[in-house]
Amino acid sequence: MQITAVQLSRKKAAQATKTTGRYWKPWHLTWNIISLIVVALAYFENQWVTAQEYVNNQTYHWFLGLYFAYLLLVTIIGTVTHGRIRRYNGHFAQLNVSLGGLLIVQDLLTQKFAVLEQPFFVSFAQILDQMRENAALLWASTLSSLGLWLISFVIGTLLGILLGLGMGRYRQFNYWTFPYLKVIGIIPAAAWMPLTMVIFPTSYMAEVFLIAFSVWFPVAFMTIGGVQGISKEYFESARTLGFSEWQIIRKIVLPGALPSIFTGVYTAMGLSFTMLVISEMIGAKVGLGWFINWAKDTGNYTQVYAAIVIMAILFSVLFAVFTKVQDYCLRWRDSSH
């Protein structure tokens, strides 16, 4: 009887996790079928409705075909299995329906009926075609922006964590540094732009500084709060057990502040992306920010939208990767519930 009760408890916990976790919407085959129908309608609408503007739709057709194939594959897998793919597809099925509907609406308003006219409004098909035409330059700009962001973000994050741990742990260090943190940290990184162009010998170093500057303050501020929020009982127990200061930092301070550190890093990611685009517009010779500024000056707003789409994809991937890292580092939170 005891074993049965334990098994029942675990089963209920697993069911609760499925309904309250990240993918909490239940699976409904109807929504998956509707999403397939809507994406198919987007394809036929683009094929059959007469266009008011000339657009090469070949890339758009490939996109819709791949999108339909993906939805069909995950729907089949979700129908015959009950694993992660089923939960994932069931959760996002309604969003896929809305995305397919949005593709139809934007296509009708732009190239089909020209309600929203060029050059400021373009169809998604035209954006995809522009991405194909400028693939080499966009790829080089994406790699350049990614490299610049990674270097700057790592520098700013490490600096913020070190300062935050020091200020949260040591009162004397906090006394001397926190007032400067409050004064300097709240100044927007963009405000330092004219000065950095004079101080640093190259525009690249100035860009690294500006992006890192936008990162370190939120990370440091949240780290301080995380360290100060750790119960004093942990430190008293560590001293009783004879822990060294390094062991206290490594086994109590850093793990205890880790949730707050990740919150600060999440905030810093958004600020760093904004600063990346701004900094690349002033001195860079390649990069997504530079590409947007160059396309704007030439009046090609399709290229502007193409860079924005790539930027959204890039940053979404970075956020997804970072979420996986956070889930791994904080996996102890799930096991403790």
Short mmCIF file of C-alpha atoms in Angstrom, two decimals, residues 152-170 173-174 177 181 212-228 230 246 249-250 253-266 268-269 322 325 329:
data_model
loop_
_atom_site.label_atom_id
_atom_site.label_comp_id
_atom_site.label_asym_id
_atom_site.label_seq_id
_atom_site.Cartn_x
_atom_site.Cartn_y
_atom_site.Cartn_z
CA SER A 152 31.02 42.70 -24.87
CA PHE A 153 28.34 40.71 -23.06
CA VAL A 154 30.81 38.34 -21.43
CA ILE A 155 32.99 41.24 -20.26
CA GLY A 156 30.03 43.17 -18.86
CA THR A 157 28.51 40.09 -17.20
CA LEU A 158 31.74 39.00 -15.51
CA LEU A 159 32.41 42.54 -14.30
CA GLY A 160 28.87 42.85 -12.95
CA ILE A 161 29.00 39.48 -11.15
CA LEU A 162 32.38 40.20 -9.54
CA LEU A 163 31.34 43.65 -8.38
CA GLY A 164 27.96 42.39 -7.20
CA LEU A 165 29.45 39.53 -5.19
CA GLY A 166 32.00 41.85 -3.62
CA MET A 167 29.49 44.55 -2.73
CA GLY A 168 26.94 42.06 -1.46
CA ARG A 169 29.41 40.13 0.65
CA TYR A 170 31.78 42.76 2.09
CA PHE A 173 33.74 47.24 -0.25
CA ASN A 174 30.05 48.10 -0.52
CA THR A 177 31.71 51.37 -4.33
CA LEU A 181 27.47 52.34 -8.76
CA ALA A 212 29.58 46.07 -21.75
CA PHE A 213 28.59 49.24 -19.88
CA SER A 214 24.92 48.58 -20.60
CA VAL A 215 25.32 45.07 -19.15
CA TRP A 216 27.32 45.45 -15.95
CA PHE A 217 24.92 47.64 -13.96
CA PRO A 218 21.78 45.42 -14.01
CA VAL A 219 23.90 42.32 -13.41
CA ALA A 220 25.78 43.92 -10.51
CA PHE A 221 22.63 45.39 -8.96
CA MET A 222 20.71 42.10 -9.04
CA THR A 223 23.74 40.17 -7.79
CA ILE A 224 23.99 42.45 -4.75
CA GLY A 225 20.35 41.79 -3.92
CA GLY A 226 20.83 38.06 -4.37
CA VAL A 227 23.81 37.91 -2.01
CA GLN A 228 22.15 40.07 0.62
CA ILE A 230 20.87 34.76 1.57
CA TRP A 246 36.70 30.92 -0.68
CA ILE A 249 31.88 32.22 -1.75
CA ARG A 250 31.86 29.10 -3.90
CA VAL A 253 27.26 33.01 -1.90
CA LEU A 254 27.43 32.15 -5.59
CA PRO A 255 24.74 29.42 -5.61
CA GLY A 256 22.47 31.51 -3.39
CA ALA A 257 22.76 34.55 -5.65
CA LEU A 258 22.50 32.61 -8.89
CA PRO A 259 18.72 33.11 -9.46
CA SER A 260 19.15 36.88 -9.04
CA ILE A 261 22.21 36.84 -11.28
CA PHE A 262 20.22 35.22 -14.08
CA THR A 263 17.45 37.79 -13.63
CA GLY A 264 20.03 40.56 -14.02
CA VAL A 265 21.54 38.88 -17.06
CA TYR A 266 18.10 38.57 -18.69
CA ALA A 268 21.02 43.06 -19.46
CA MET A 269 20.46 41.05 -22.65
CA PHE A 322 20.41 31.20 -22.39
CA VAL A 325 21.72 27.31 -19.57
CA CYS A 329 22.26 25.75 -13.62
#
